[in-house]
Amino acid sequence: MIELANVHKSFGKVEVLKGITASVEKGEVVCIVGPSGSGKSTILRCINGLESYDSGDILVEGARVDRNAPSIVAIRTQVSMVFQRFNLFPHRTALENVIEGPIFVKKEPRAAALERGRALLAQVGLSDKIETYPPQLSGGQQQRVAIARALAMEPKAILFDEPTSALDPELVGDVLSVMRKLADDGMTMVVVTHEMGFARDVADRVLFIDGGVIVEQGPAKSVLNQPQHARTQDFLRRVL
Ligand code: ADP
Ligand code: MG
């Protein structure tokens, strides 16, 4: 579903992605772990065209991601993104935040968007918060609205960029359990996270990235339990 082949990306003189090659199959959950500044967010942002890349190829279902091509609009609809800071519209209710994309991007009829929006908010455990404005919601609830909003676009894959890093510890579990359910339902997911328990239990594969290169990748349990490279071992020792 998603393929990266020898992707390079610099900001000015600093090369932050130094030849990233990886793929994500349909229905797979891939966790990306690694130190701060290693290029994890940049990878996600390149996949859905929020950021350009300098060389190499990124394909989503065979279509090349080019943020300057008209096809990027369709690719962004197919690949939703959930951010660390939820990026909800503060002056719109939870439900209005969820139906925004379907109505304005997908041109869905309002009634249908509303009905599906309510169902999606129920799916993330927020039936009672439909008319609530984001500032009145906890961080965990806001993140669940953001997940419902991502799902409202009926994406083929969802990219999560540290979805629980901004949350108080007691709110992390609710968000992770929504993500776990999505994974069980077969959603294709790429998740940048420091939640090693989630990565171990839910991910099919883990990529460990450091300094803009994939140092190690493989089945979640083998990378996390028996890392082969010293840099992976060192990182895991520090986060676990
Ligand atoms: P991570 O998500 O792993 O913490 P990022 O992908 O955000 O890492 O960043 C990788 C590197 O690229 C960092 O050194 C960061 O400072 C730099 N970087 C990220 N975005 C920009 C930008 N828009 N302009 C300049 N440098 C950036
Ligand atoms: Mg990041």
Short mmCIF file of C-alpha atoms and ligand atoms in Angstrom, two decimals:
data_model
loop_
_atom_site.label_atom_id
_atom_site.label_comp_id
_atom_site.label_asym_id
_atom_site.label_seq_id
_atom_site.Cartn_x
_atom_site.Cartn_y
_atom_site.Cartn_z
CA MET A 1 0.00 0.00 0.00
CA ILE A 2 2.83 2.40 0.87
CA GLU A 3 6.30 2.13 -0.56
CA LEU A 4 9.37 4.25 0.07
CA ALA A 5 12.42 3.66 -2.09
CA ASN A 6 15.70 5.37 -1.29
CA VAL A 7 14.04 8.57 -0.10
CA HIS A 8 16.36 11.49 0.61
CA LYS A 9 15.36 14.79 2.15
CA SER A 10 17.37 17.78 3.32
CA PHE A 11 16.41 20.93 5.13
CA GLY A 12 18.95 23.40 3.83
CA LYS A 13 22.34 21.76 4.20
CA VAL A 14 21.16 19.19 6.71
CA GLU A 15 20.21 15.82 5.29
CA VAL A 16 17.49 14.40 7.56
CA LEU A 17 16.42 11.37 5.49
CA LYS A 18 19.40 9.50 4.09
CA GLY A 19 17.92 6.87 1.83
CA ILE A 20 14.79 5.47 3.47
CA THR A 21 13.51 2.23 1.94
CA ALA A 22 10.48 0.60 3.53
CA SER A 23 7.03 -0.67 2.69
CA VAL A 24 3.71 -1.09 4.42
CA GLU A 25 1.29 -3.81 3.34
CA LYS A 26 -2.48 -3.45 3.38
CA GLY A 27 -3.78 -4.17 6.89
CA GLU A 28 -0.35 -3.92 8.44
CA VAL A 29 0.54 -1.91 11.54
CA VAL A 30 4.07 -0.54 11.36
CA CYS A 31 5.54 1.36 14.30
CA ILE A 32 8.41 3.77 13.78
CA VAL A 33 10.56 4.28 16.83
CA GLY A 34 13.76 6.22 17.35
CA PRO A 35 15.31 9.19 19.09
CA SER A 36 14.02 12.73 18.81
CA GLY A 37 15.22 14.44 15.63
CA SER A 38 15.89 11.18 13.78
CA GLY A 39 13.44 11.97 10.96
CA LYS A 40 10.30 10.09 12.03
CA SER A 41 7.84 12.96 11.53
CA THR A 42 9.52 13.91 8.27
CA ILE A 43 8.89 10.42 6.92
CA LEU A 44 5.17 10.65 7.74
CA ARG A 45 4.93 14.17 6.35
CA CYS A 46 6.58 13.08 3.10
CA ILE A 47 4.18 10.13 2.74
CA ASN A 48 1.12 12.35 2.61
CA GLY A 49 2.78 15.22 0.83
CA LEU A 50 2.89 17.74 3.67
CA GLU A 51 6.62 17.87 2.96
CA SER A 52 8.46 17.39 -0.32
CA TYR A 53 11.37 14.98 -0.71
CA ASP A 54 14.48 15.48 -2.79
CA SER A 55 15.02 12.10 -4.42
CA GLY A 56 13.79 8.55 -4.38
CA ASP A 57 10.17 7.47 -4.68
CA ILE A 58 7.17 7.29 -2.41
CA LEU A 59 4.19 5.38 -3.78
CA VAL A 60 0.72 5.02 -2.30
CA GLU A 61 -1.11 2.18 -4.00
CA GLY A 62 1.20 2.63 -6.95
CA ALA A 63 0.63 6.40 -7.32
CA ARG A 64 3.74 8.52 -6.86
CA VAL A 65 3.46 11.08 -4.08
CA ASP A 66 4.31 14.48 -5.51
CA ARG A 67 3.09 17.37 -3.41
CA ASN A 68 3.02 19.65 -6.46
CA ALA A 69 0.89 17.32 -8.59
CA PRO A 70 -2.92 17.45 -8.65
CA SER A 71 -2.98 13.78 -7.56
CA ILE A 72 -1.81 14.82 -4.08
CA VAL A 73 -5.39 15.76 -3.14
CA ALA A 74 -6.57 12.18 -3.71
CA ILE A 75 -3.54 10.75 -1.90
CA ARG A 76 -4.18 12.96 1.15
CA THR A 77 -7.77 11.73 1.23
CA GLN A 78 -6.56 8.13 1.14
CA VAL A 79 -3.88 8.63 3.79
CA SER A 80 -5.11 10.52 6.85
CA MET A 81 -2.83 11.90 9.50
CA VAL A 82 -3.26 12.16 13.26
CA PHE A 83 -0.92 14.62 14.95
CA GLN A 84 0.59 14.87 18.39
CA ARG A 85 -1.36 18.10 18.94
CA PHE A 86 -4.81 17.34 17.75
CA ASN A 87 -5.26 20.37 15.45
CA LEU A 88 -9.02 20.56 15.97
CA PHE A 89 -10.99 23.71 15.19
CA PRO A 90 -11.67 25.18 18.66
CA HIS A 91 -14.84 27.01 17.66
CA ARG A 92 -16.50 23.97 16.11
CA THR A 93 -18.11 21.12 18.03
CA ALA A 94 -16.65 17.63 18.01
CA LEU A 95 -19.19 16.59 15.40
CA GLU A 96 -18.54 19.66 13.22
CA ASN A 97 -14.81 18.90 13.32
CA VAL A 98 -15.48 15.35 12.14
CA ILE A 99 -17.81 16.26 9.24
CA GLU A 100 -15.69 19.12 7.89
CA GLY A 101 -13.55 16.93 5.60
CA PRO A 102 -16.37 14.76 4.25
CA ILE A 103 -18.46 17.83 3.39
CA PHE A 104 -15.81 20.19 2.05
CA VAL A 105 -13.23 17.81 0.60
CA LYS A 106 -15.33 14.79 -0.36
CA LYS A 107 -18.49 16.81 -1.14
CA GLU A 108 -20.60 14.42 0.86
CA PRO A 109 -24.23 15.45 1.54
CA ARG A 110 -24.50 17.03 4.98
CA ALA A 111 -27.09 14.60 6.30
CA ALA A 112 -25.00 11.58 5.41
CA ALA A 113 -21.85 13.17 6.86
CA LEU A 114 -23.68 13.96 10.11
CA GLU A 115 -24.96 10.43 10.46
CA ARG A 116 -21.54 8.91 9.86
CA GLY A 117 -19.89 11.51 12.09
CA ARG A 118 -22.13 10.51 14.99
CA ALA A 119 -21.35 6.85 14.40
CA LEU A 120 -17.61 7.54 14.32
CA LEU A 121 -17.72 9.53 17.55
CA ALA A 122 -19.60 6.62 19.11
CA GLN A 123 -16.90 4.27 17.81
CA VAL A 124 -14.23 6.24 19.68
CA GLY A 125 -16.35 6.34 22.84
CA LEU A 126 -17.57 9.94 22.59
CA SER A 127 -21.33 9.65 21.91
CA ASP A 128 -21.95 12.01 24.81
CA LYS A 129 -19.50 14.68 23.53
CA ILE A 130 -20.90 15.23 20.04
CA GLU A 131 -21.90 18.85 20.68
CA THR A 132 -18.92 19.69 22.90
CA TYR A 133 -16.23 22.17 21.81
CA PRO A 134 -12.59 20.98 21.89
CA PRO A 135 -11.45 23.30 24.72
CA GLN A 136 -14.03 21.59 26.96
CA LEU A 137 -12.60 18.14 26.18
CA SER A 138 -9.63 16.43 27.79
CA GLY A 139 -6.54 15.85 25.65
CA GLY A 140 -7.43 12.20 25.30
CA GLN A 141 -10.95 13.05 24.18
CA GLN A 142 -9.63 15.61 21.70
CA GLN A 143 -7.27 13.02 20.26
CA ARG A 144 -10.16 10.59 19.88
CA VAL A 145 -12.12 13.28 18.01
CA ALA A 146 -9.05 13.70 15.79
CA ILE A 147 -9.04 9.96 15.11
CA ALA A 148 -12.76 10.06 14.27
CA ARG A 149 -12.04 12.98 11.95
CA ALA A 150 -9.29 10.99 10.24
CA LEU A 151 -11.64 8.00 9.85
CA ALA A 152 -14.37 10.23 8.42
CA MET A 153 -12.34 10.55 5.23
CA GLU A 154 -12.60 6.77 4.83
CA PRO A 155 -8.84 6.53 4.41
CA LYS A 156 -6.98 3.47 3.22
CA ALA A 157 -4.26 4.12 5.78
CA ILE A 158 -3.74 6.37 8.80
CA LEU A 159 -0.43 7.91 9.84
CA PHE A 160 -0.11 8.67 13.56
CA ASP A 161 2.63 11.04 14.70
CA GLU A 162 3.18 10.47 18.44
CA PRO A 163 -0.57 10.50 19.09
CA THR A 164 -0.22 10.10 22.86
CA SER A 165 2.91 12.14 23.56
CA ALA A 166 1.03 15.30 24.51
CA LEU A 167 -1.37 13.51 26.86
CA ASP A 168 -1.40 13.18 30.62
CA PRO A 169 -0.43 9.59 31.45
CA GLU A 170 -3.90 8.59 32.65
CA LEU A 171 -5.42 9.57 29.28
CA VAL A 172 -3.02 7.57 27.12
CA GLY A 173 -4.79 4.23 27.58
CA ASP A 174 -8.13 5.31 26.05
CA VAL A 175 -6.42 6.58 22.91
CA LEU A 176 -4.26 3.48 22.58
CA SER A 177 -7.28 1.23 22.98
CA VAL A 178 -9.09 3.06 20.16
CA MET A 179 -5.99 2.55 18.01
CA ARG A 180 -5.76 -1.08 19.01
CA LYS A 181 -9.38 -1.63 17.93
CA LEU A 182 -8.66 0.02 14.58
CA ALA A 183 -5.71 -2.30 14.10
CA ASP A 184 -7.88 -5.31 14.96
CA ASP A 185 -10.41 -4.13 12.37
CA GLY A 186 -7.67 -4.29 9.73
CA MET A 187 -6.80 -0.61 9.27
CA THR A 188 -3.39 -0.01 7.70
CA MET A 189 -1.47 2.12 10.19
CA VAL A 190 1.94 3.73 10.47
CA VAL A 191 2.51 4.85 14.04
CA VAL A 192 5.39 6.94 15.33
CA THR A 193 5.36 6.25 19.04
CA HIS A 194 7.35 5.95 22.22
CA GLU A 195 4.77 3.51 23.62
CA MET A 196 6.85 0.36 23.42
CA GLY A 197 4.11 -1.76 24.99
CA PHE A 198 1.75 -0.75 22.19
CA ALA A 199 4.44 -1.38 19.57
CA ARG A 200 5.18 -4.82 20.98
CA ASP A 201 1.52 -5.88 21.26
CA VAL A 202 -0.05 -4.26 18.21
CA ALA A 203 2.61 -3.66 15.56
CA ASP A 204 3.32 -6.26 12.93
CA ARG A 205 6.65 -4.64 12.27
CA VAL A 206 8.87 -2.07 13.91
CA LEU A 207 11.31 0.25 12.18
CA PHE A 208 14.06 1.73 14.30
CA ILE A 209 15.35 4.94 12.78
CA ASP A 210 18.33 6.97 13.90
CA GLY A 211 20.04 9.86 12.13
CA GLY A 212 17.82 9.60 9.05
CA VAL A 213 18.51 5.93 8.33
CA ILE A 214 16.60 2.78 9.19
CA VAL A 215 19.05 1.03 11.45
CA GLU A 216 16.91 -2.05 11.96
CA GLN A 217 13.49 -3.33 10.97
CA GLY A 218 11.60 -6.54 11.47
CA PRO A 219 8.80 -8.23 13.36
CA ALA A 220 7.90 -6.14 16.41
CA LYS A 221 8.86 -8.75 18.96
CA SER A 222 12.24 -9.50 17.47
CA VAL A 223 13.26 -5.83 17.08
CA LEU A 224 12.04 -4.89 20.56
CA ASN A 225 13.05 -8.04 22.43
CA GLN A 226 16.21 -9.02 20.57
CA PRO A 227 17.56 -5.92 18.86
CA GLN A 228 20.59 -6.75 16.73
CA HIS A 229 22.25 -3.34 16.51
CA ALA A 230 24.01 -1.53 19.31
CA ARG A 231 22.14 1.72 18.51
CA THR A 232 18.77 -0.03 18.82
CA GLN A 233 19.85 -1.74 22.03
CA ASP A 234 21.04 1.54 23.46
CA PHE A 235 17.81 3.38 22.52
CA LEU A 236 15.57 0.67 23.93
CA ARG A 237 17.56 0.53 27.14
CA ARG A 238 16.90 4.24 27.58
CA VAL A 239 13.15 4.22 26.80
CA LEU A 240 12.07 0.97 28.44
P1 ADP B 1 11.57 13.30 14.74
O1 ADP B 1 10.12 13.31 14.36
O2 ADP B 1 12.19 11.94 14.63
O3 ADP B 1 11.81 13.91 16.08
P2 ADP B 1 11.83 15.21 12.58
O4 ADP B 1 11.46 14.45 11.36
O5 ADP B 1 10.80 16.12 13.14
O6 ADP B 1 12.36 14.20 13.69
O7 ADP B 1 13.11 16.09 12.30
C1 ADP B 1 14.30 15.56 11.75
C2 ADP B 1 15.31 16.66 11.64
O8 ADP B 1 14.87 17.61 10.69
C3 ADP B 1 15.54 17.44 12.92
O9 ADP B 1 16.90 17.75 13.01
C4 ADP B 1 14.72 18.69 12.74
O10 ADP B 1 15.25 19.75 13.45
C5 ADP B 1 14.81 18.91 11.24
N1 ADP B 1 13.60 19.56 10.70
C6 ADP B 1 12.35 19.07 10.72
N2 ADP B 1 11.49 19.89 10.10
C7 ADP B 1 12.22 20.96 9.68
C8 ADP B 1 11.92 22.15 8.96
N3 ADP B 1 10.67 22.42 8.54
N4 ADP B 1 12.94 23.00 8.70
C9 ADP B 1 14.20 22.73 9.10
N5 ADP B 1 14.55 21.62 9.77
C10 ADP B 1 13.59 20.75 10.07
MG MG B 2 8.45 13.92 15.40
#
